[in-house]
CSV table of C-alpha atoms in Angstrom, one decimal:
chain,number,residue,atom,x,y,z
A,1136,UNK,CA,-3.3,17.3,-10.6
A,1137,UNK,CA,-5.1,14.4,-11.9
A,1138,UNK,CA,-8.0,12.0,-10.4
A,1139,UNK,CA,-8.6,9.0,-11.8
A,1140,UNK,CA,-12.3,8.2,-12.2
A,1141,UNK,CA,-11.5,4.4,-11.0
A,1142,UNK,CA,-12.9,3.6,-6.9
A,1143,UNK,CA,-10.0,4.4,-4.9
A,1144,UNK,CA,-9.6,0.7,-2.9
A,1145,UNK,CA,-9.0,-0.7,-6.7
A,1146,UNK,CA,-6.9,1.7,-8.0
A,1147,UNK,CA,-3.4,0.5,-6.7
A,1148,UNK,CA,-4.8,-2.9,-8.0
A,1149,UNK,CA,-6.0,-2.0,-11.3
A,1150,UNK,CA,-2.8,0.2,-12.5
A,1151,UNK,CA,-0.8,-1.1,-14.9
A,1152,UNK,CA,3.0,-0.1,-14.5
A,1153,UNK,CA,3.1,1.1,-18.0
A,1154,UNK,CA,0.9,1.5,-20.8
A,1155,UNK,CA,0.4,3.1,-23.9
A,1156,UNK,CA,-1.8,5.4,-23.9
A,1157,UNK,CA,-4.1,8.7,-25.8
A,1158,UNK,CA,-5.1,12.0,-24.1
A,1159,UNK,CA,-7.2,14.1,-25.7
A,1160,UNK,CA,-7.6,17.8,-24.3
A,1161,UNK,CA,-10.8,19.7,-24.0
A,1162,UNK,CA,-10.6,23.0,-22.7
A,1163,UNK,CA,-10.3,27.0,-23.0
A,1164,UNK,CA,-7.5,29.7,-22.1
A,1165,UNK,CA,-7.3,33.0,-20.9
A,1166,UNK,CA,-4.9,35.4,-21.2
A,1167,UNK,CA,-4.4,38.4,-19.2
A,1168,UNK,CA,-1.9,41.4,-20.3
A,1169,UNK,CA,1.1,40.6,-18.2
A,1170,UNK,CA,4.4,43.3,-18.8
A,1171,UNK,CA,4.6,42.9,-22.9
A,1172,UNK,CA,3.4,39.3,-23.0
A,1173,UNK,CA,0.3,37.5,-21.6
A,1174,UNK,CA,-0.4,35.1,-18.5
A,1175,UNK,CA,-2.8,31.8,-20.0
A,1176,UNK,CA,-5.0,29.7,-17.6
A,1177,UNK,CA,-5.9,27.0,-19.3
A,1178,UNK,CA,-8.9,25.2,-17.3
A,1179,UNK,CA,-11.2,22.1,-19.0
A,1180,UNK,CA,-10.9,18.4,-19.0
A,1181,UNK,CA,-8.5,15.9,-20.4
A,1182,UNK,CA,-8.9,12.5,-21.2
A,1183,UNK,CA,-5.9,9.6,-20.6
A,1184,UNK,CA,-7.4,6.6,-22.3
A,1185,UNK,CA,-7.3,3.5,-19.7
A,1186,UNK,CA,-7.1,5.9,-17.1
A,1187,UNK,CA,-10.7,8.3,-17.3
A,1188,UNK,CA,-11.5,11.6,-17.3
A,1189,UNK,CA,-10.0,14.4,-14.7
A,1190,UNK,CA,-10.3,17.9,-14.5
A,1191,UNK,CA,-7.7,19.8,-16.5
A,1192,UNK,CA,-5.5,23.1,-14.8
A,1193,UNK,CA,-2.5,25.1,-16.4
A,1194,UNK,CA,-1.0,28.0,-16.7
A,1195,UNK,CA,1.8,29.5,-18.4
A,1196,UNK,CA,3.5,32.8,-19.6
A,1197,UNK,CA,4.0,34.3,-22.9
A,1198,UNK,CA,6.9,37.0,-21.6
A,1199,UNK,CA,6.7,39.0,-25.3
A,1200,UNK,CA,5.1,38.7,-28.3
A,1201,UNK,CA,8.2,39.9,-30.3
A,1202,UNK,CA,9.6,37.4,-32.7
A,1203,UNK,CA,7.3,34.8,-30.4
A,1204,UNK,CA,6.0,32.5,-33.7
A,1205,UNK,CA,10.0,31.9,-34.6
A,1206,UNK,CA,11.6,31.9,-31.5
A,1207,UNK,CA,9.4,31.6,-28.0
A,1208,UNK,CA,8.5,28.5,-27.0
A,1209,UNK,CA,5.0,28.1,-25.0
A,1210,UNK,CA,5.4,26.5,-21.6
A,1211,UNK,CA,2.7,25.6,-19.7
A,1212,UNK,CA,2.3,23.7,-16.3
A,1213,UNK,CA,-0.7,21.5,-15.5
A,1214,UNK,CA,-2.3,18.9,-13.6
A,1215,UNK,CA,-4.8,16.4,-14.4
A,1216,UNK,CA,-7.2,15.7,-11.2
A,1217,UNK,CA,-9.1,12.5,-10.9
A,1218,UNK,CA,-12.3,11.9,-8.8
A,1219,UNK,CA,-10.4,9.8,-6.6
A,1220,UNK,CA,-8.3,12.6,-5.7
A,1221,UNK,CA,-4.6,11.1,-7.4
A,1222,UNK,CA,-3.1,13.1,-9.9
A,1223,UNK,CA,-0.6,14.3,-12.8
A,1224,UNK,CA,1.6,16.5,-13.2
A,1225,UNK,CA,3.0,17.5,-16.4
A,1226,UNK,CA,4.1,20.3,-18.8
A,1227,UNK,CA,2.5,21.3,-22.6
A,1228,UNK,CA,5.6,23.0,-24.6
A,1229,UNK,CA,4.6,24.4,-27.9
A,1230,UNK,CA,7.9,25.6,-29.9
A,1231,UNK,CA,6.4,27.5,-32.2
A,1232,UNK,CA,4.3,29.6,-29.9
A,1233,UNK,CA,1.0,30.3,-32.3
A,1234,UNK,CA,-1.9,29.9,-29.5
A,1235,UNK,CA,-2.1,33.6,-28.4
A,1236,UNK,CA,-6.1,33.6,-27.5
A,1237,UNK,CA,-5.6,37.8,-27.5
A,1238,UNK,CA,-5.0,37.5,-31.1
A,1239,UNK,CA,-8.6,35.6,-31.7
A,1240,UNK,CA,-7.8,33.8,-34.9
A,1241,UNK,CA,-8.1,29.7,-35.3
A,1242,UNK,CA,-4.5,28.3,-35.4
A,1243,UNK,CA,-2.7,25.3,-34.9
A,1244,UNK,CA,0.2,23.8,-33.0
A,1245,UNK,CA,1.9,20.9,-32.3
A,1246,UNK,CA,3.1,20.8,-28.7
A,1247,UNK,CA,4.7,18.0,-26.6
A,1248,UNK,CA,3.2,16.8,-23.6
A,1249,UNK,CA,5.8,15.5,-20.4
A,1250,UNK,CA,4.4,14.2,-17.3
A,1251,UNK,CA,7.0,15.1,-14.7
A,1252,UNK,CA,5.0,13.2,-11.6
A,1253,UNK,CA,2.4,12.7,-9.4
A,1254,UNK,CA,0.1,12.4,-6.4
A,1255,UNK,CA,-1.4,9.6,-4.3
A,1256,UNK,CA,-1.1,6.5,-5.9
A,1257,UNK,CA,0.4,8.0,-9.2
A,1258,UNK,CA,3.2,9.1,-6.9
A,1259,UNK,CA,6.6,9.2,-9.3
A,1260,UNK,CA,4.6,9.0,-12.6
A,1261,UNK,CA,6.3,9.5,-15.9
A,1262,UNK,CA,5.6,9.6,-19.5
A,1263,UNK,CA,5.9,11.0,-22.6
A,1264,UNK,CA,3.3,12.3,-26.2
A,1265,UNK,CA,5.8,13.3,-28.1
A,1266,UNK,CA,3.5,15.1,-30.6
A,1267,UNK,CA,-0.1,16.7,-30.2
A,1268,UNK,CA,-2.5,17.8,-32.5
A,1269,UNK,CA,-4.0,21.4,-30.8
A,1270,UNK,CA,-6.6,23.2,-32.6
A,1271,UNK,CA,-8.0,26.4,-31.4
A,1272,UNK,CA,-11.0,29.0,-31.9
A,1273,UNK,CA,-11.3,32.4,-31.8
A,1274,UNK,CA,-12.0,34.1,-28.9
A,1275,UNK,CA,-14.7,34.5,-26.9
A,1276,UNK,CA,-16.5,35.6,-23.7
A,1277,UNK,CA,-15.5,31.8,-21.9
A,1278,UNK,CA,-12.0,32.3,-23.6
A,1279,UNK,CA,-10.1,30.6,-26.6
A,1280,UNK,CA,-11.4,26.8,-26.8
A,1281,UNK,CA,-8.7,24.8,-28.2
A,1282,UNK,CA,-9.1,20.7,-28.3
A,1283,UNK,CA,-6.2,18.6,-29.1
A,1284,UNK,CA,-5.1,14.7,-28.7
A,1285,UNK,CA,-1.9,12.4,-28.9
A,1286,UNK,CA,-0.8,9.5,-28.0
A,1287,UNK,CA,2.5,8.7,-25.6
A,1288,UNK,CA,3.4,6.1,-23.2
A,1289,UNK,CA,2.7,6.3,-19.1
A,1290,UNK,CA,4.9,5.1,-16.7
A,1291,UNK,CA,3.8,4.1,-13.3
A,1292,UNK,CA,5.3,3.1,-9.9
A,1293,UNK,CA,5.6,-0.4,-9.4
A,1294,UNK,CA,2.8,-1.7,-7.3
A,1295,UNK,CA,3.0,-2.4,-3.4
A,1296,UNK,CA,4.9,-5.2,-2.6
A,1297,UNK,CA,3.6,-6.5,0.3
A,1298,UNK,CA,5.8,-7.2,3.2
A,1299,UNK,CA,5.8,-9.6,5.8
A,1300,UNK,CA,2.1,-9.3,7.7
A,1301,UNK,CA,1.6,-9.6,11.3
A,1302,UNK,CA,-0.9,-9.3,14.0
A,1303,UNK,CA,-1.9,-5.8,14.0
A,1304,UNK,CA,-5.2,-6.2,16.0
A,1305,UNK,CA,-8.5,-8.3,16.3
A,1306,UNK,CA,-12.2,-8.0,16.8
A,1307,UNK,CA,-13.6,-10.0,19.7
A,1308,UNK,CA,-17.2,-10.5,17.9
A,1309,UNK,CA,-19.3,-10.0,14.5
A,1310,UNK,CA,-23.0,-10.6,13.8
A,1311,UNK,CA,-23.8,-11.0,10.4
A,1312,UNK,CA,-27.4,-12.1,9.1
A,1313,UNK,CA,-30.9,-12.4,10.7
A,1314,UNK,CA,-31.1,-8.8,10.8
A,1315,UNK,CA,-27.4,-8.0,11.8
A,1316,UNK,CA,-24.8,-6.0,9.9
A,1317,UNK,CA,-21.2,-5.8,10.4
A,1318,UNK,CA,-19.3,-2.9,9.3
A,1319,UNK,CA,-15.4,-3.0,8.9
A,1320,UNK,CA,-13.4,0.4,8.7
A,1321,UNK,CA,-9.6,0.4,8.0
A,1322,UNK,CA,-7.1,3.2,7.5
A,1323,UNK,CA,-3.5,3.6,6.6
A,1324,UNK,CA,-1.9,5.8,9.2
A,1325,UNK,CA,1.3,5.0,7.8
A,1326,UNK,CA,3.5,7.5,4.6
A,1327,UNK,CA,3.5,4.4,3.2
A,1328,UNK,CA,1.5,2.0,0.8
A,1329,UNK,CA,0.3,-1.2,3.1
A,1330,UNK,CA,-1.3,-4.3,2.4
A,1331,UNK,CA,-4.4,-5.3,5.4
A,1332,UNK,CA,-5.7,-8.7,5.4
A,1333,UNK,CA,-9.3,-8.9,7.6
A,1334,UNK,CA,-9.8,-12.7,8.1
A,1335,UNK,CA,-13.1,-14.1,9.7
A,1336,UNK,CA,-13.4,-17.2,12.3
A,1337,UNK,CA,-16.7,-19.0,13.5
A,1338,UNK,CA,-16.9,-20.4,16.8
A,1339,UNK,CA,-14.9,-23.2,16.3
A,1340,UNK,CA,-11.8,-21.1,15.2
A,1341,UNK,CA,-12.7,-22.2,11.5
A,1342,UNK,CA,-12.7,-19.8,8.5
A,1343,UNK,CA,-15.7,-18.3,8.8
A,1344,UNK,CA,-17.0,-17.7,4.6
A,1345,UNK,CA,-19.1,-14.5,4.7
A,1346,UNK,CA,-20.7,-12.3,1.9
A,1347,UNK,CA,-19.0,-9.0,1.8
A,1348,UNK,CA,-20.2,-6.0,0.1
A,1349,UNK,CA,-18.1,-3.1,-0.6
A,1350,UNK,CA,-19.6,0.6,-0.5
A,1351,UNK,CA,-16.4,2.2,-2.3
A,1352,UNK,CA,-16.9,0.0,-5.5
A,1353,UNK,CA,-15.5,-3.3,-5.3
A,1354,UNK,CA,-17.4,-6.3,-6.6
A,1355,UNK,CA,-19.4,-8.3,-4.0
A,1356,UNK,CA,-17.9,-11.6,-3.1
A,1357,UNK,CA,-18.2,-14.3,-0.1
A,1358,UNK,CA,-14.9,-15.2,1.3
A,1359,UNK,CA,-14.0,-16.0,4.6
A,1360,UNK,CA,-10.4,-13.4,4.3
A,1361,UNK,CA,-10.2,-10.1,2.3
A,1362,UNK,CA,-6.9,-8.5,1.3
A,1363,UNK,CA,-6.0,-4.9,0.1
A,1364,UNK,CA,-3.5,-2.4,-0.5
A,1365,UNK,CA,-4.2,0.8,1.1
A,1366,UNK,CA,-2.1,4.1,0.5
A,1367,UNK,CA,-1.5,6.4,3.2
A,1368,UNK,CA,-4.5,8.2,4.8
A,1369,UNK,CA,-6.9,5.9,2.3
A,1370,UNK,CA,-10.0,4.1,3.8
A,1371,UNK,CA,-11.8,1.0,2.8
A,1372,UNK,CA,-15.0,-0.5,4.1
A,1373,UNK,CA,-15.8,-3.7,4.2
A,1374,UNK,CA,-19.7,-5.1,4.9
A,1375,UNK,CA,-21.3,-8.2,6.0
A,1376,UNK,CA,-24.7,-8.2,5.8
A,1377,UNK,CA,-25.6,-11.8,5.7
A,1378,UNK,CA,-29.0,-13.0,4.7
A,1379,UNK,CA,-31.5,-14.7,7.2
A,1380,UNK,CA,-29.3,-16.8,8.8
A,1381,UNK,CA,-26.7,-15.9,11.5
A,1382,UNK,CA,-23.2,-15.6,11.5
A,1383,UNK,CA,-20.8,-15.1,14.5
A,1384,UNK,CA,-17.3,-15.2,15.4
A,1385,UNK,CA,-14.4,-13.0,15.8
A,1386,UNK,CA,-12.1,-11.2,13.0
A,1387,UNK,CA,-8.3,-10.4,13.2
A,1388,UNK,CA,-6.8,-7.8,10.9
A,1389,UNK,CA,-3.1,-8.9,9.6
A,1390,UNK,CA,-1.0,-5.6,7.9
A,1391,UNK,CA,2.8,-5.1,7.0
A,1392,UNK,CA,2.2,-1.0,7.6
A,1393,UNK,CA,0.5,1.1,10.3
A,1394,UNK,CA,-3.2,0.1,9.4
A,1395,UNK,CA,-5.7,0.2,12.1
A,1396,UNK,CA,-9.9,0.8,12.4
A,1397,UNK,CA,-13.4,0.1,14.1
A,1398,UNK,CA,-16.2,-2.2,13.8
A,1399,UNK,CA,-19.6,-1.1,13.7
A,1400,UNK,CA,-22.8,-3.3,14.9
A,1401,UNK,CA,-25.7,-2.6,13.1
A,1402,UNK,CA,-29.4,-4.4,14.0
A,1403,UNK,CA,-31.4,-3.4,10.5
A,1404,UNK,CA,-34.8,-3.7,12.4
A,1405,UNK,CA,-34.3,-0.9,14.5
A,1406,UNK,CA,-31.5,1.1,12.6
A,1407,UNK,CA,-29.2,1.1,15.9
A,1408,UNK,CA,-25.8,0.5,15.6
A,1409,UNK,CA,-22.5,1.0,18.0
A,1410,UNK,CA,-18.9,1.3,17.2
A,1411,UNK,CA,-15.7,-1.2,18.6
A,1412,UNK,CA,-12.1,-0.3,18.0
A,1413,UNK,CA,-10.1,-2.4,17.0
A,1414,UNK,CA,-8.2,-4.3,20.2
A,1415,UNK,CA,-4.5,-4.2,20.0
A,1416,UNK,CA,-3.9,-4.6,23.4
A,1417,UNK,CA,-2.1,-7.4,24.7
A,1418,UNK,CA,-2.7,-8.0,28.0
A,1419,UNK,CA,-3.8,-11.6,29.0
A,1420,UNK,CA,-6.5,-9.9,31.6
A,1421,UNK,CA,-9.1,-8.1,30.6
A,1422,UNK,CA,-12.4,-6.6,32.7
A,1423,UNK,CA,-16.0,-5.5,31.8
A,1424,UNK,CA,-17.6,-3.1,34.2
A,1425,UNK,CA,-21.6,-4.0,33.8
A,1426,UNK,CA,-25.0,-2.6,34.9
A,1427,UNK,CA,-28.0,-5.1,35.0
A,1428,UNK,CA,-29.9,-3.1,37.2
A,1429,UNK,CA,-33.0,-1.0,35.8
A,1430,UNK,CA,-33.8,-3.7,32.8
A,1431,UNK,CA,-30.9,-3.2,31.3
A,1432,UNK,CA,-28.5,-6.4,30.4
A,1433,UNK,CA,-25.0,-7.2,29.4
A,1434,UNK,CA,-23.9,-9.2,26.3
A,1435,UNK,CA,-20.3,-10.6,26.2
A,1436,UNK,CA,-17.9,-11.8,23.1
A,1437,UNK,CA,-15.2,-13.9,23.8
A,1438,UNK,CA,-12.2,-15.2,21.3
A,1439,UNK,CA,-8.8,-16.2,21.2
A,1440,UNK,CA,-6.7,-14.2,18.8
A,1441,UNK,CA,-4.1,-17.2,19.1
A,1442,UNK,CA,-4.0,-20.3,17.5
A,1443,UNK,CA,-3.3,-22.6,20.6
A,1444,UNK,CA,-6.8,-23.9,22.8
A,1445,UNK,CA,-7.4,-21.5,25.7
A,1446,UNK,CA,-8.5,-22.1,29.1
A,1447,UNK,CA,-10.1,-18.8,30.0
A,1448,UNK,CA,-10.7,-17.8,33.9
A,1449,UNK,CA,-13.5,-15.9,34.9
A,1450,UNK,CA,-14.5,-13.8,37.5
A,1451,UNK,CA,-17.6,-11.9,38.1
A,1452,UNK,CA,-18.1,-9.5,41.3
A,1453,UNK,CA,-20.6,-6.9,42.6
A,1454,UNK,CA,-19.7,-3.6,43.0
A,1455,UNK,CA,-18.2,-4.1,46.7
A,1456,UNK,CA,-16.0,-6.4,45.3
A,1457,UNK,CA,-17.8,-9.5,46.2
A,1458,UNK,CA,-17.8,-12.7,44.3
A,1459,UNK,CA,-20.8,-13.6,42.5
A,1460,UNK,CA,-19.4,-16.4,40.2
A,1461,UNK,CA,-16.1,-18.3,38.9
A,1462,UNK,CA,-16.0,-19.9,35.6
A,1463,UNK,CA,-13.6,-21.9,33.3
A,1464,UNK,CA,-14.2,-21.2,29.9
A,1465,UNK,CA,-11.9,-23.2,27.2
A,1466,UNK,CA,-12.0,-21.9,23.6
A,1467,UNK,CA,-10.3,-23.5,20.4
A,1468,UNK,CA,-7.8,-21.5,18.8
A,1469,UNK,CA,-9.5,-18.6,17.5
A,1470,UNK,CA,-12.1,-19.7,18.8
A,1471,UNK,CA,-15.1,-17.3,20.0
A,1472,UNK,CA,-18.8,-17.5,22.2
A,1473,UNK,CA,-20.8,-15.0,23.8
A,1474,UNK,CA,-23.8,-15.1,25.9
A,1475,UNK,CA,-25.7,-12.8,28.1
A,1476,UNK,CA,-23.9,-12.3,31.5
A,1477,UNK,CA,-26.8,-12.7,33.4
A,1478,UNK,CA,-28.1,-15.9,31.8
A,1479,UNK,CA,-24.6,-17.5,32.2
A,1480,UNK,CA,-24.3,-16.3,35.8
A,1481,UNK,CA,-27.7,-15.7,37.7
A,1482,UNK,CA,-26.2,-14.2,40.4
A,1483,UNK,CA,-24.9,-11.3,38.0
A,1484,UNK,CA,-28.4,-10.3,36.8
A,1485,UNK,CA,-29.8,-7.2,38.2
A,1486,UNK,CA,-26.6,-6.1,39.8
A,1487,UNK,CA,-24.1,-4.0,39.0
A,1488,UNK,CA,-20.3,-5.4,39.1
A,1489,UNK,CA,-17.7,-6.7,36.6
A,1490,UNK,CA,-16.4,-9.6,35.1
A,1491,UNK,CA,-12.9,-10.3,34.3
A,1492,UNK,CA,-11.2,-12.6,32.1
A,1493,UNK,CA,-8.1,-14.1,32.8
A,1494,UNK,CA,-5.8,-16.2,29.8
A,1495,UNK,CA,-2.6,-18.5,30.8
A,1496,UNK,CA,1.0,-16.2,30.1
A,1497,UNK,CA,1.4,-16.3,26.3
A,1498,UNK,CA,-2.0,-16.4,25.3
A,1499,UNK,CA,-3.7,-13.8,23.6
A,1500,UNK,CA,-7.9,-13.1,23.6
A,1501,UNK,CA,-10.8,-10.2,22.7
A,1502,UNK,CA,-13.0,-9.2,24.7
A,1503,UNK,CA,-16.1,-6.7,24.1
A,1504,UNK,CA,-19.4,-5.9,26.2
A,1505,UNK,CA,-22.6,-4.6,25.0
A,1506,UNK,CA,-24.9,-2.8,27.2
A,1507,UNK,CA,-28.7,-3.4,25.8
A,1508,UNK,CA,-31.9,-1.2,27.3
A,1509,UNK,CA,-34.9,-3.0,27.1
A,1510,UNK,CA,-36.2,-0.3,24.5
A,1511,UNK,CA,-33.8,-2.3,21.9
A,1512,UNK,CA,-30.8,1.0,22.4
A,1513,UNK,CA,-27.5,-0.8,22.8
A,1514,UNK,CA,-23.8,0.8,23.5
A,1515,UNK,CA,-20.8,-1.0,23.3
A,1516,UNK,CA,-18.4,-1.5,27.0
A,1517,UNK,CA,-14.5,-1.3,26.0
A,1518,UNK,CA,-12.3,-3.7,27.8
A,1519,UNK,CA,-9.8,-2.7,30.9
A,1520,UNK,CA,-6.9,-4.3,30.1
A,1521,UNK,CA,-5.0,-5.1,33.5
């Protein structure tokens, strides 16, 4: 198998769908008595030009030695393994049979090289070096080293071809800058490549320009929407870090596959973070069980996820049921605020209770609570959908 020495969220975006191409084989075999002929390993590296440097594993069978340099072709089976975890597949074939490491001379062949397929995002690979220039050594305690290189012509999959993208979930709240960090974690669950587009909204339901890092490689950029490929089972992480100045709103993740994820708050000061899924729900109601009781308070996030204004209903009880407060809140299209619950509704603080949040049929919103101890320890509170 082969690994390609590129960061896997580039990869699908970086690959060529053909390309000329050199490989150039460093390695050693092994060959162990097997009936009248010999078994060879072959283990070392290989080189694909454009492509980088995998690790290198074969094997093949010499089934007799008798008439072998006229008549016996060498096959051997190998895979080239990246460090991104994609790979080739392919076969060496050397007609004339002359590397037999148990015979410990130097020699000389000229073998094809096919790749037959691949793995991950080199999934239906082809290709062809029609001729390669092998050297090898005598033997010796590590094996027979041979080295070897040609040039031939790989043939990838076309790239994804991104569907048509819809809703696939939202984010009710970020914090980035002034000490906050917003983390971004997406996976394919699909057995399929998929394209995810994260776009970011401020408070008035504006594209909301951000700096994003990426820890997997990616160049830093600031945009306000990022867009990727993902094949199945790969992650990517996206980071906003920000600088002194704060940054808030909600995010909404767009995909034409199965791609879903988590958010993670993180205040720098104090190194504590918590952990959101991503809400897919679609229920227009949505309550927060809270505890203000003990020093401990409750922060709320509140967007649309739709594009139409929203008048919101709230209601916030004790935990007999009682009324403490009603509310109208009207956000923008994607719009987004939070607050401190008891702040906004005095009669909230120091109680325990819940507040619920009520949209008109059709609309859509995010919700998320944080719980915050006066040491500075927060947790997140999921949403009830009703």
């Amino acid at each position: 198998m082969l690994r390609i020495a590129l960061p896997l969220i580039l990869l699908s975006a970086l690959l060529p769908a053909q390309t000329s191409s050199t490989i150039t084989v460093n390695a050693s075999v092994v060959a162990a008595a097997s009936g009248s002929g010999y078994a060879l390993t072959v283990s070392g590296t290989g080189t694909l030009s454009g492509f980088g440097t995998g690790q290198l594993f074969a094997y093949g069978t010499i089934p007799t030695l008798s008439g072998l340099v006229t008549t016996t072709p060498i096959t051997i089976y190998g895979t080239l393994v990246f460090s991104t975890g994609d790979a080739l597949s392919g076969q060496f074939v050397i007609a004339a049979g002359y590397l037999i490491p148990q015979l410990g001379q130097a020699s000389f062949a000229a073998p094809t090289y096919t790749i037959t397929g691949g793995t991950g995002a080199l999934a239906g690979a082809s290709g062809f070096f029609p001729t390669l220039s092998i050297t090898s050594g005598a033997a010796n305690a590590a094996g027979t080293p041979i080295q070897g290189s040609g040039s031939g012509t790989v043939l990838l999959p076309s790239s994804h071809v991104a569907g048509t993208l819809s809703y696939s979930g939202s984010f009710a709240h970020f914090a980035s800058g002034a000490g906050w960090d917003t983390i971004i974690t997406l996976i394919n669950r699909g057995t399929t490549n998929a394209q995810a587009e994260v776009n970011f909204y401020d408070e008035s339901g504006n594209p909301s320009t951000l700096p994003l890092d990426f820890p997997q490689g990616a160049t830093a950029t600031s945009a306000s929407s990022y867009t990727q490929t993902l094949k199945p089972g790969a992650v990517a992480v996206i980071d906003s870090q920000g600088g002194t100045n704060l940054s808030v709103g909600s995010a909404q993740l767009l995909s034409d596959g199965k791609v879903s994820g988590f958010l993670i708050f993180r205040y720098l000061p104090t190194v504590q973070e918590a952990a959101v899924d991503l809400q897919t729900q679609s229920s227009t109601t949505y309550t927060l069980p809270f505890d203000d009781t003990s020093g401990i308070s409750t922060g709320v996030a509140l967007s649309v996820t739709s594009n139409t204004s929203t008048a919101i209903q709230v209601l916030v009880e004790d935990d007999k049921g009682n009324t403490l407060a009603t509310d109208t809140i009207t956000l923008p299209g994607r719009g987004h605020t939070s607050f401190v619950l008891g702040s906004r509704y005095s009669a909230a603080a120091t109680v325990r209770g819940s507040i619920q949040f009520s949209a008109p049929a059709g609309s859509q919103i995010g919700v998320i609570g944080i719980r915050a101890l006066s040491s500075g320890a927060y947790t997140t509170i999921p949403p009830i959908g009703n």
